[in-house]
Coordinates of C-alpha atoms and ligand atoms in Angstrom, one line a residue:
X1189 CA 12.0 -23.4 16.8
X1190 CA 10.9 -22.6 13.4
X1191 CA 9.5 -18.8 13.1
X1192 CA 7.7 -19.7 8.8
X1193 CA 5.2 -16.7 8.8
X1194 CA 2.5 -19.6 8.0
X1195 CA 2.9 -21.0 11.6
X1196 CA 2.9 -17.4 13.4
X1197 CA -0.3 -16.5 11.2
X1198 CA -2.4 -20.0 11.4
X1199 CA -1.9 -19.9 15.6
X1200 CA -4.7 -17.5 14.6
X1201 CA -6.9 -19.2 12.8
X1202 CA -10.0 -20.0 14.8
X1203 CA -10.4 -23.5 17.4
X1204 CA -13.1 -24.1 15.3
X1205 CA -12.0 -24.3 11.8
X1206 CA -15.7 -24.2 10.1
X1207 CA -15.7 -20.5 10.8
X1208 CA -15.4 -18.8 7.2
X1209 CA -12.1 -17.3 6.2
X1210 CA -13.6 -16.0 2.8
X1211 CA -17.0 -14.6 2.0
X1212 CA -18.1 -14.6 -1.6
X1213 CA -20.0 -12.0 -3.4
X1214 CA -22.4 -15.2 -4.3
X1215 CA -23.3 -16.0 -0.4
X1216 CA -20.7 -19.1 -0.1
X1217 CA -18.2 -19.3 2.1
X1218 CA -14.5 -20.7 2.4
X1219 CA -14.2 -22.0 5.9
X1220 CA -10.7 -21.5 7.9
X1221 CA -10.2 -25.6 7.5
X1222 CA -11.1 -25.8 4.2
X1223 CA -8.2 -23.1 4.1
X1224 CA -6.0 -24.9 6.1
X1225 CA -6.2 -28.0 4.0
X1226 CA -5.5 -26.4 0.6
X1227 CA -2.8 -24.7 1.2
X1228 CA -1.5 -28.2 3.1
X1229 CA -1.6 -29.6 -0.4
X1230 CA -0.7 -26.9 -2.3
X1231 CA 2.3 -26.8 -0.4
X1232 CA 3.0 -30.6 -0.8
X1233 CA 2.4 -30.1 -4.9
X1234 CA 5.5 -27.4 -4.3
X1235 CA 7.6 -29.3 -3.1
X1236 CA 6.3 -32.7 -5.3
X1237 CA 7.2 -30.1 -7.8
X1238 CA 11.0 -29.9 -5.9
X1239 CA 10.8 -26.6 -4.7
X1240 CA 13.4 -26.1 -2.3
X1241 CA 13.3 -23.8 0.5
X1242 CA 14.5 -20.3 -0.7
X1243 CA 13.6 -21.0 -4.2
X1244 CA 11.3 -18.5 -5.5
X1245 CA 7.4 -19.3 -6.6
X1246 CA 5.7 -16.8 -8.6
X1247 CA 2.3 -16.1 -9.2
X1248 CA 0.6 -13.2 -11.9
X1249 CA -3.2 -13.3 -12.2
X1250 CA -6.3 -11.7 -11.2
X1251 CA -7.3 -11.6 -7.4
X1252 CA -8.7 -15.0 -5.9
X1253 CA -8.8 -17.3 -3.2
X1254 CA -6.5 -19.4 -4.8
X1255 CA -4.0 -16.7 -4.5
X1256 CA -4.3 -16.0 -1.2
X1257 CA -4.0 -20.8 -0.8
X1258 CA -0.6 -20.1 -3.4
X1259 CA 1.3 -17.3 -1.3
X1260 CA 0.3 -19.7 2.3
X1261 CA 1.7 -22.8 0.7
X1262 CA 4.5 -21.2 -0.7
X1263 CA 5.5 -19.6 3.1
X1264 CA 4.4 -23.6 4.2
X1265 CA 6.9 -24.7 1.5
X1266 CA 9.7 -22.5 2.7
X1267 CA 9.8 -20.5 -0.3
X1268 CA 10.2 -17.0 -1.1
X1269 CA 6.8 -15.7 -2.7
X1270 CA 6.7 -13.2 -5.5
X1271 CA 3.8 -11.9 -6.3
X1272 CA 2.9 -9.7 -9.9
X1273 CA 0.3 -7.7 -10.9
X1274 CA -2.0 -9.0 -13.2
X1275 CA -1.7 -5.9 -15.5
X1276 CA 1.8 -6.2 -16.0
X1277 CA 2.7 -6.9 -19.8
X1278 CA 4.7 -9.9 -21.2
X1279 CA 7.6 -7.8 -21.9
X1280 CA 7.2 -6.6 -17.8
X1281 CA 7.3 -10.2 -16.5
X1282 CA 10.1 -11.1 -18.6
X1283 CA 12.2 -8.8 -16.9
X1284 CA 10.8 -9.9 -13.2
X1285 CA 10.8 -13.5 -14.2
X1286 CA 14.7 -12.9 -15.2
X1287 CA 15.6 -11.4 -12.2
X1288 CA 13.9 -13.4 -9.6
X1289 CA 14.5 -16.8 -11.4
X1290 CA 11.4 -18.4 -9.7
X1291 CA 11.2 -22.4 -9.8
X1292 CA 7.6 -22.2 -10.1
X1293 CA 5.4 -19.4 -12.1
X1294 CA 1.9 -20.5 -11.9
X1295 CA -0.5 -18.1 -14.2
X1296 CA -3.7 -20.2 -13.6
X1297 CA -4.1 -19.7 -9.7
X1298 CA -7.7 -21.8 -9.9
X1299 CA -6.2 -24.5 -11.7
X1300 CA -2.9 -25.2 -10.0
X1301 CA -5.1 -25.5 -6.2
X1302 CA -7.8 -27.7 -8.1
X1303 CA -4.5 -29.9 -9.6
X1304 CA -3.3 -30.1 -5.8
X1305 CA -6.0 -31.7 -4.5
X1306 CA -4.9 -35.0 -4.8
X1307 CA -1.1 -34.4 -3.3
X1308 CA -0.2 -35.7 0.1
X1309 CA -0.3 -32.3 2.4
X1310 CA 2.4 -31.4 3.5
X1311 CA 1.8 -31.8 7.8
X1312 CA 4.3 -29.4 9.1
X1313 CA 5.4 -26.0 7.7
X1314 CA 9.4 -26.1 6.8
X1315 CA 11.2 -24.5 9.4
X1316 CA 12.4 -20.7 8.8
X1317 CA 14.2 -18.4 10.8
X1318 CA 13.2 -15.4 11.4
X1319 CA 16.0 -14.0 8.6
X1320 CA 14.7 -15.9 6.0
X1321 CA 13.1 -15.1 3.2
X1322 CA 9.7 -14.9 2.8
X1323 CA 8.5 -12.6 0.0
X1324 CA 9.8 -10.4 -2.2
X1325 CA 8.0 -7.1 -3.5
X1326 CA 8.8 -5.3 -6.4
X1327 CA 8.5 -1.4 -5.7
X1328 CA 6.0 0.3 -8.4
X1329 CA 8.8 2.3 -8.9
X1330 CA 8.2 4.9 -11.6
X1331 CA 11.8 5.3 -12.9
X1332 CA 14.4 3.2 -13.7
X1333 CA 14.6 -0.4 -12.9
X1334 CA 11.9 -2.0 -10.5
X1335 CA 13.7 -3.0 -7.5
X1336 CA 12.2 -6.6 -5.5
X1337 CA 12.2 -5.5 -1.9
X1338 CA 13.4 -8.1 0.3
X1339 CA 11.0 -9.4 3.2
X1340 CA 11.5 -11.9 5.7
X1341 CA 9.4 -14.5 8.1
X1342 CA 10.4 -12.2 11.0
X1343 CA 10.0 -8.4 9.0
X1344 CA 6.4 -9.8 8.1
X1345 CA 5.2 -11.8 11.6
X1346 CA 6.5 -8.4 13.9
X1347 CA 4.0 -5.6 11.2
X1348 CA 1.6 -8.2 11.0
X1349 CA 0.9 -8.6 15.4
X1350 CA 1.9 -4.6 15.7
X1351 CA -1.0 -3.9 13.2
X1352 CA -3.5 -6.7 15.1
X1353 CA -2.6 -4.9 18.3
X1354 CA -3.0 -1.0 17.4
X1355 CA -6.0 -1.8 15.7
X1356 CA -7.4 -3.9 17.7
X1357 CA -8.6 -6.4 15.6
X1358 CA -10.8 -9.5 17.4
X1359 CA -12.2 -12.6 16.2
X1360 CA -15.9 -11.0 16.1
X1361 CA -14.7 -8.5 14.0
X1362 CA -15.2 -9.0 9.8
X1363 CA -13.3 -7.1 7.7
X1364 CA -14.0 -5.8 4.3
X1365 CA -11.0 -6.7 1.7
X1366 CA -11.2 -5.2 -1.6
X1367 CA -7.8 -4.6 -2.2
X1368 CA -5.6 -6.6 -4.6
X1369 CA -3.2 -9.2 -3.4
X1370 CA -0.2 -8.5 -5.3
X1371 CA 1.0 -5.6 -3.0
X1372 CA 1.5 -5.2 0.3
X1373 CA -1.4 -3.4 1.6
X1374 CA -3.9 -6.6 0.1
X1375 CA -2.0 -9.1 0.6
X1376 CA 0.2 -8.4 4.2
X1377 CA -1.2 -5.7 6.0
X1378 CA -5.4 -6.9 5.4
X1379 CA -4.9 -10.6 4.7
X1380 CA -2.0 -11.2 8.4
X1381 CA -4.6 -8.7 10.5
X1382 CA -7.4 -11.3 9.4
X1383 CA -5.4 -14.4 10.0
X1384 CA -4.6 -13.3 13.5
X1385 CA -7.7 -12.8 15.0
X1386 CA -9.1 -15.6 12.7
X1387 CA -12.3 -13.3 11.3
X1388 CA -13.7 -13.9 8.3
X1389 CA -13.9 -11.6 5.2
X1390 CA -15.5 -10.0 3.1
X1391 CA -13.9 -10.5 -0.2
X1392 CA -14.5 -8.9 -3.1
X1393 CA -12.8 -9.5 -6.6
X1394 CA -12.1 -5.5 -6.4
X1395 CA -13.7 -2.5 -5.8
X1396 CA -17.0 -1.3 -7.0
X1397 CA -18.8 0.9 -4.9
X1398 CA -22.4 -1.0 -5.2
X1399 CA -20.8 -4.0 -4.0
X1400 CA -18.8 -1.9 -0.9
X1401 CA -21.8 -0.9 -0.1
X1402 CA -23.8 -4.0 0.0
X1403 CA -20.7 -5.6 2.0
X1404 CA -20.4 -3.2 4.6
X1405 CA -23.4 -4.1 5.8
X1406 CA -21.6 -7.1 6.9
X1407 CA -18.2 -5.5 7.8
X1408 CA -17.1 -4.1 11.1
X1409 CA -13.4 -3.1 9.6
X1410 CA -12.6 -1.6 6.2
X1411 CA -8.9 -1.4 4.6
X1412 CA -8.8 1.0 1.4
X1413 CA -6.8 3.3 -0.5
X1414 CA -8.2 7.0 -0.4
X1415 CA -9.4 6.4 -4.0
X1416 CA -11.9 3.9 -2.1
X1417 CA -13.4 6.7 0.0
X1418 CA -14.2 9.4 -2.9
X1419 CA -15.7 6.7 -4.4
X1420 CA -18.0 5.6 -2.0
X1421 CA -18.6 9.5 -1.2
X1422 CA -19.7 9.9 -4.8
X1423 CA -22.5 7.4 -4.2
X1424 CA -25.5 9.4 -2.6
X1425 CA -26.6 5.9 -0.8
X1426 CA -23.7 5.9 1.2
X1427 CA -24.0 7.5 4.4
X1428 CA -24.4 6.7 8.1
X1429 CA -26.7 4.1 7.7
X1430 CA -24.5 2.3 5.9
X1431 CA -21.3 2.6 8.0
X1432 CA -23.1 2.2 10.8
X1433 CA -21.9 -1.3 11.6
X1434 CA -18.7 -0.4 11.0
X1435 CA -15.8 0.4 13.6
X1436 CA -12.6 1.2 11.7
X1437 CA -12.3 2.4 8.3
X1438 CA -8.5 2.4 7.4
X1439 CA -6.8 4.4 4.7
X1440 CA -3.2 4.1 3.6
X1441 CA -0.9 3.4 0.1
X1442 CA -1.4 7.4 -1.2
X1443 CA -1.9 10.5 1.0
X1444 CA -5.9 11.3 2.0
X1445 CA -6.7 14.7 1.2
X1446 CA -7.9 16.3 4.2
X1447 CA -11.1 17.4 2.3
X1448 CA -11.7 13.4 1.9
X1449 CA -11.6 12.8 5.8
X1450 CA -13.8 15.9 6.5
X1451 CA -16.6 15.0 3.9
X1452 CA -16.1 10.9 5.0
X1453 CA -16.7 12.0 9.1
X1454 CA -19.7 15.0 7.9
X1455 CA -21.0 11.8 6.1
X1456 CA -20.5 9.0 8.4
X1457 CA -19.9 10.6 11.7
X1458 CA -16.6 8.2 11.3
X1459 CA -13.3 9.5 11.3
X1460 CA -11.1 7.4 9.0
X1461 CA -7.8 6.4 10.4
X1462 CA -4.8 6.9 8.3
X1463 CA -1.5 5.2 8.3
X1464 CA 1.5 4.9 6.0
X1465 CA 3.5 2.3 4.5
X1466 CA 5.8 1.1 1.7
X1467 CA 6.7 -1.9 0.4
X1468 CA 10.0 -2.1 2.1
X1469 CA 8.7 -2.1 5.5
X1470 CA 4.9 -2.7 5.4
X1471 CA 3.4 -0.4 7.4
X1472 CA 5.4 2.3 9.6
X1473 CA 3.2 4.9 11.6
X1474 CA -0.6 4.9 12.0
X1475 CA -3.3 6.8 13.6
X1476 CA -4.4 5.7 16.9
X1477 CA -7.2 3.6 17.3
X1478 CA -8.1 5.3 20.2
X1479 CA -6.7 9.1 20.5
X1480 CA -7.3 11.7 18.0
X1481 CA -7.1 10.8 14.2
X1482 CA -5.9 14.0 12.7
X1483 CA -6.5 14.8 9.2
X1484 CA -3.3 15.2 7.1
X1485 CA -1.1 13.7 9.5
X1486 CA -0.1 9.8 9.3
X1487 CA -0.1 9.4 13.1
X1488 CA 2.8 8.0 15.0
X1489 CA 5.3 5.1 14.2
X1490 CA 4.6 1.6 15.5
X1491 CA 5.8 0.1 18.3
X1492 CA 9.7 -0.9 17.9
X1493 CA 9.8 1.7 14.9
X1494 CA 12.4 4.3 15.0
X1495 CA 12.0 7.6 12.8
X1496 CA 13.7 10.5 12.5
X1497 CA 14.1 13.7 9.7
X1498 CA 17.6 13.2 7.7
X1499 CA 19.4 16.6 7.1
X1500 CA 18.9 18.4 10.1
X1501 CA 16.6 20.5 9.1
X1502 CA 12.9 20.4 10.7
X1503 CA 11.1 18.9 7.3
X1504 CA 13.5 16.2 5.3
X1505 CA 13.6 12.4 4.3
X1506 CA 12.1 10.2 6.5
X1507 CA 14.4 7.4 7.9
X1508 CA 13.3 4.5 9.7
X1509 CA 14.7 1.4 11.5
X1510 CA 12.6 -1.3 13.3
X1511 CA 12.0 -4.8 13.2
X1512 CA 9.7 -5.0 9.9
X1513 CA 12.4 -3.0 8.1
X1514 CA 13.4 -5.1 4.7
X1515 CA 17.0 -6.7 4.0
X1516 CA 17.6 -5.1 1.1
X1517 CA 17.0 -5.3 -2.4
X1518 CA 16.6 -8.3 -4.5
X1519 CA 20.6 -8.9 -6.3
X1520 CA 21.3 -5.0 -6.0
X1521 CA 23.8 -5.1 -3.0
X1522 CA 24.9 -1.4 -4.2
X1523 CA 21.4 -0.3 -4.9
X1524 CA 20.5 -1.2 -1.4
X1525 CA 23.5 0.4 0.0
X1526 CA 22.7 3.4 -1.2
X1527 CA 19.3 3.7 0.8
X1528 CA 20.7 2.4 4.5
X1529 CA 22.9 5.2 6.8
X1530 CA 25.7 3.8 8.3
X1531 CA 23.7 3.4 11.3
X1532 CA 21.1 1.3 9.6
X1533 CA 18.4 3.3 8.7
X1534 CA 16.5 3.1 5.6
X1535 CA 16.0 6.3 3.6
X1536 CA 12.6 6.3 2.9
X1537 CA 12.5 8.8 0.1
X1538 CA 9.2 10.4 1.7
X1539 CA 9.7 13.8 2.8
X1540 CA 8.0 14.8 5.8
X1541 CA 8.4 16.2 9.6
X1542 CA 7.8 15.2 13.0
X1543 CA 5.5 17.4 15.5
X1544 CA 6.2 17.7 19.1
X1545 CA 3.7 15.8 20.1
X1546 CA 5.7 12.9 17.8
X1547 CA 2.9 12.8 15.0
X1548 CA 4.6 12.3 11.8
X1549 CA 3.2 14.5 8.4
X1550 CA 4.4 13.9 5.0
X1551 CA 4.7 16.6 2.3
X1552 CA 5.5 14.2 -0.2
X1553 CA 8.3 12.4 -2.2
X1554 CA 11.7 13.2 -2.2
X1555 CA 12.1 13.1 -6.2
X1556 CA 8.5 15.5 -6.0
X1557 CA 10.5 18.2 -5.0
X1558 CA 10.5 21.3 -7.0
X1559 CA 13.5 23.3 -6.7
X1560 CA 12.6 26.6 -8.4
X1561 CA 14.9 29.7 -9.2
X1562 CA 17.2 28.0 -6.3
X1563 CA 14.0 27.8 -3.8
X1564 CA 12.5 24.4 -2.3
X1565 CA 9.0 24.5 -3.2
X1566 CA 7.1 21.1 -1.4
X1567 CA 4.8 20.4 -4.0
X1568 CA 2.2 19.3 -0.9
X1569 CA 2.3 22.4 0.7
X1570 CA 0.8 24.0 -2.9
X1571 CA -1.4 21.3 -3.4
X1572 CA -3.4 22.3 0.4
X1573 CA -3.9 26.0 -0.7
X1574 CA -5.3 25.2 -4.4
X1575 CA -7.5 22.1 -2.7
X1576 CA -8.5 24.5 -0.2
X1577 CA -10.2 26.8 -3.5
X1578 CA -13.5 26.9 -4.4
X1579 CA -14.0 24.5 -7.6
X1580 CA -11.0 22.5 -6.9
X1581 CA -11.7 19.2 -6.2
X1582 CA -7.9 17.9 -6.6
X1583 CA -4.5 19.4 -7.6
X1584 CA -1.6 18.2 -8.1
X1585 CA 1.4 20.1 -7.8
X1586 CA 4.6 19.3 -10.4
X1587 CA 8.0 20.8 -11.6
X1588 CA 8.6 21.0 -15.3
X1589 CA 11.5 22.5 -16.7
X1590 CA 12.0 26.4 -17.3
X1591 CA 14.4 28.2 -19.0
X1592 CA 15.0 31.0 -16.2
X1593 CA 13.9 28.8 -13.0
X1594 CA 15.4 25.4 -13.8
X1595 CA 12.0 24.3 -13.0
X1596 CA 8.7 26.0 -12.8
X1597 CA 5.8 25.4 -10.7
X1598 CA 2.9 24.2 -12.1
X1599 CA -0.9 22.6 -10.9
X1600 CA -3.1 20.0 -13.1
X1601 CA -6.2 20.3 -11.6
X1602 CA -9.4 18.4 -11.8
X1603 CA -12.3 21.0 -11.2
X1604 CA -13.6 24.2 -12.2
X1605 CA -12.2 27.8 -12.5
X1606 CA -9.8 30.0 -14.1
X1607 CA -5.9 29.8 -14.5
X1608 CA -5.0 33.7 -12.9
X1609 CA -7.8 33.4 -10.0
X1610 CA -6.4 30.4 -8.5
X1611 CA -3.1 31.2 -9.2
X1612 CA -3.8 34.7 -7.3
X1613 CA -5.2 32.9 -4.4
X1614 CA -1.6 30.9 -4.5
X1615 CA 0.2 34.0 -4.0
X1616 CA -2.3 35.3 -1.6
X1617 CA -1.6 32.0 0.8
X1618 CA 2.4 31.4 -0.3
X1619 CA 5.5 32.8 -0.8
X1620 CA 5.4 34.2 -4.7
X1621 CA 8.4 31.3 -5.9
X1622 CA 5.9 28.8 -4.2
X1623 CA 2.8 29.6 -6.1
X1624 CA 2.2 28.1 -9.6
X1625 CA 3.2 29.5 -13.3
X1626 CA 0.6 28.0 -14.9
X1627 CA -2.2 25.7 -14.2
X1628 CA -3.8 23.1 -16.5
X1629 CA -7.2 21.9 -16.0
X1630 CA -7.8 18.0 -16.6
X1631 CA -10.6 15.7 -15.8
X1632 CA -8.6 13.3 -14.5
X1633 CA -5.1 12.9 -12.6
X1634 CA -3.3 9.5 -13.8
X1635 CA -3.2 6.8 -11.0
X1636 CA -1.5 3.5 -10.5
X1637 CA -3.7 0.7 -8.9
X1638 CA -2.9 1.9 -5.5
X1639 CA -4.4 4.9 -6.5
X1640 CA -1.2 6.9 -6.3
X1641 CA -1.1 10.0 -8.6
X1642 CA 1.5 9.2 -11.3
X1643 CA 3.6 12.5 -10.8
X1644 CA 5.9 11.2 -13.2
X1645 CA 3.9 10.9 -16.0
X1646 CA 2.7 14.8 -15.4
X1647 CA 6.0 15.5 -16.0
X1648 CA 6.7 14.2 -19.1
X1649 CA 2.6 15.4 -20.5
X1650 CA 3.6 18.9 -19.7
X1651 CA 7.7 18.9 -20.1
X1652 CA 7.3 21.6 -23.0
X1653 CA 5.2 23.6 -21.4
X1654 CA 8.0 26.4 -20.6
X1655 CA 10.0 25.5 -24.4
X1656 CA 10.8 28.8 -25.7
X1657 CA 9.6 30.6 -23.5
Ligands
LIG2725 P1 4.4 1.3 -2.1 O1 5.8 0.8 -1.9 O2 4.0 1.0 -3.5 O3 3.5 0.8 -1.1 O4 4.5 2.8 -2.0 C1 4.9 3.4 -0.8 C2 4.8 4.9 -0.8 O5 3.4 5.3 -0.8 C3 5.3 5.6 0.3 O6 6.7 5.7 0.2 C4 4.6 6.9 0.3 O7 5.2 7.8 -0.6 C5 3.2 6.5 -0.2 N1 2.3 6.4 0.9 C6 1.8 5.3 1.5 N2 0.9 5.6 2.5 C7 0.8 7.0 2.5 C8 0.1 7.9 3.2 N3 -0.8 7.5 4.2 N4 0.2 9.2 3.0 C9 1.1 9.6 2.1 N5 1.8 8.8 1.3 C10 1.7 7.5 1.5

């Protein structure tokens, strides 16, 4: 039997295909059959076009529905989809067009599904197996070279019905999509959950908090980043009214500050459920849908995921093995080597521990750590005290080199106050290695477009901060 992805996720699709998949900030819809027949000639353009099954088909521009019709037919056309973000420069693609060799690299999204329309569909989806390929992910990796995580039919389809299930997602429900589709959280973890139930959703081009607002009115399940929610708190007209009709608001791809959560469910009366993922194995522990959602704490792993803390000691690297664990890295046998145990377990590369009750809490990244005068110094932990302050609305805590320490701890903080009161505080809360040298006040901590802080970047602003001294 052939397990494509595309088969698993169009059983979903509603009996009756004039429900709306897609609907537009201008009041149209896309139906689920208008869908349906799209991406059947998309597909039969692909392979027209001799795409082979396997062979790699490409696709950089802005979010649309013709994205969403280019990654189906792909999956319909057996190939291995490879999606980059529109922001990349020339000189970026070059080196992911080079090292995924795609047969196909369309640019112009609208164009190549209007071109389509007058291909023969293609009827049946090609038959996968499970091991097969079906999408490869390049990590936003911050260092060194961008690795393409491998994902196959089977990885994809087991997330994709352990998300539907834990979160319970029905065909009445309509979910809010205002992510972008060129990373996992847009394009698996929102667009499968949809597919499976067959609800429609809202979808919006990307976030702006007026038009969140207008289309929760319409939503009853909202995916975001945790940038999403302090934006939506920084609009006074959002409030219970407006989330009223709402029954899940989701938060993953960067930790939520606790102080997020609070102010969201003070708001709302709506406790936002957080979960945590990566691109190699989509998503890996969530919140319950049901039991307590606990602020700080990324919930338990998924059914059929096994976690445990490497290094024996209680709060270490986070290594995982389950059925939506990738197959490796993209042509970097040694590369991907490196990051499975013997046993099979991926090394995440996220630090974090395990409670008794089996709730999992990250402190952050592994390469985050600050190791200071010979002391480990979790830049997390430091980051909850100052965040904690009065004035503070965000920290972030980093290493930069020091002449006596190795490296030195220091906080960029967005907010008010002065250096030697909050670094007093620090040492009031935290073992004196653990509190910060210095902190530097900004307006502004640098983010990627999954709203992760760029700690890297940090590093290299405030690398001199210690020369000479
Ligand atoms: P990416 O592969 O770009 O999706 O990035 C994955 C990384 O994002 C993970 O390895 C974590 O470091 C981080 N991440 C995702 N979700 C969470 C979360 N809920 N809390 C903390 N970190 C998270």
């Amino acid at each position: 039997m052939s397990e494509n992805l595309y088969d698993r996720l169009a059983a979903g699709f509603p009996a009756d295909r004039t429900k709306p998949c897609f609907l537009l900030s201008d009041g149209s819809a896309v139906s689920y059959g208008e869908l349906e027949e799209q991406v059947g000639r998309v597909a039969g353009r692909l392979v027209a076009e001799g795409v082979q099954p396997g062979d790699r088909v490409a696709l950089q521009a802005e979010k649309s529905v013709a994205g969403v019709i280019v990654y189906l037919a792909a999956l319909k056309a057996g190939a291995v989809y490879l999606p980059l973000n529109a922001a990349y420069t020339p000189a970026e693609v070059d080196y992911f067009l080079k090292d995924a060799e795609p047969a196909v690299f369309i640019t112009d999204d609208v164009a190549y599904v209007r071109e389509a329309a007058n291909h023969r569909r293609l009827a049946r989806a090609v038959p996968r197996t499970a091991a097969d390929l079906a999408a490869i992910i390049y990590t936003s990796g911050t260092t060194g070279r961008s690795k393409g995580a491998m994902l196959s039919h089977g990885a994809l389809a087991a997330n994709a019905v352990a998300l539907h299930q834990a979160w319970g997602i029905t065909p009445d429900d309509v979910l809010l999509h205002a992510l972008p589709i060129f990373h996992v959280h847009g394009l698996f973890v929102a667009l499968h959950c949809a597919f499976l139930s067959g609800c429609p959703m809202v979808w919006l081009a990307k976030f702006s908090d007026g038009e969140v607002l207008a289309g929760l009115s319409r939503a009853t399940v909202m995916m975001g980043v945790p940038t999403f929610y302090t934006r939506l708190l920084a609009n006074p007209a959002f409030g219970a009214e407006a989330a009223a009709g709402v029954r899940l608001f989701i938060s993953g791809s960067a930790p939520l500050l606790p102080s997020t959560f609070a102010e969201f469910e003070a708001r709302t009366g709506q406790r936002i459920l957080e979960r945590y993922g990566m691109s190699e194995a989509v998503i890996i522990t969530t919140n319950p849908l049901h039991g307590e959602r606990i602020a700080g704490s990324v919930g338990f792993p998924l059914p059929g995921v096994e976690l445990r803390i490497g290094g024996g000691e209680e709060t270490g690297v986070i290594e995982i093995r389950g059925p939506s664990v990738f197959g490796g890295y993209w042509r970097m046998p040694e590369k991907t080597a490196e990051e499975f145990t013997a046993d099979g377990f991926f090394v995440t590369g996220d630090v974090g521990r395990q409670d008794a009750d089996g709730r999992v809490w990250i402190s952050g990244r592994a390469k985050d750590l600050i190791i200071s005068g010979g002391y480990n110094v979790y830049p997390k932990e430091v980051e909850l005290v100052l965040d904690e302050t009065s004035g503070v609305v965000e920290s972030a805590v980093i290493g930069v080199p020091h002449p006596d320490f190795g490296e030195a701890v220091v906080a960029v903080v967005i907010g008010r106050g002065e250096e030697a009161a909050l670094i007093a505080e620090a040492r009031r809360q935290l073992a004196a290695y653990k509190a910060p040298k210095r902190v530097v006040f900004v307006d502004e901590l640098p983010r990627n477009a999954m709203g992760k802080v760029q700690k890297n970047l940090l590093r290299d602003r405030y690398a001199g901060l210690f020369a000479g001294s």
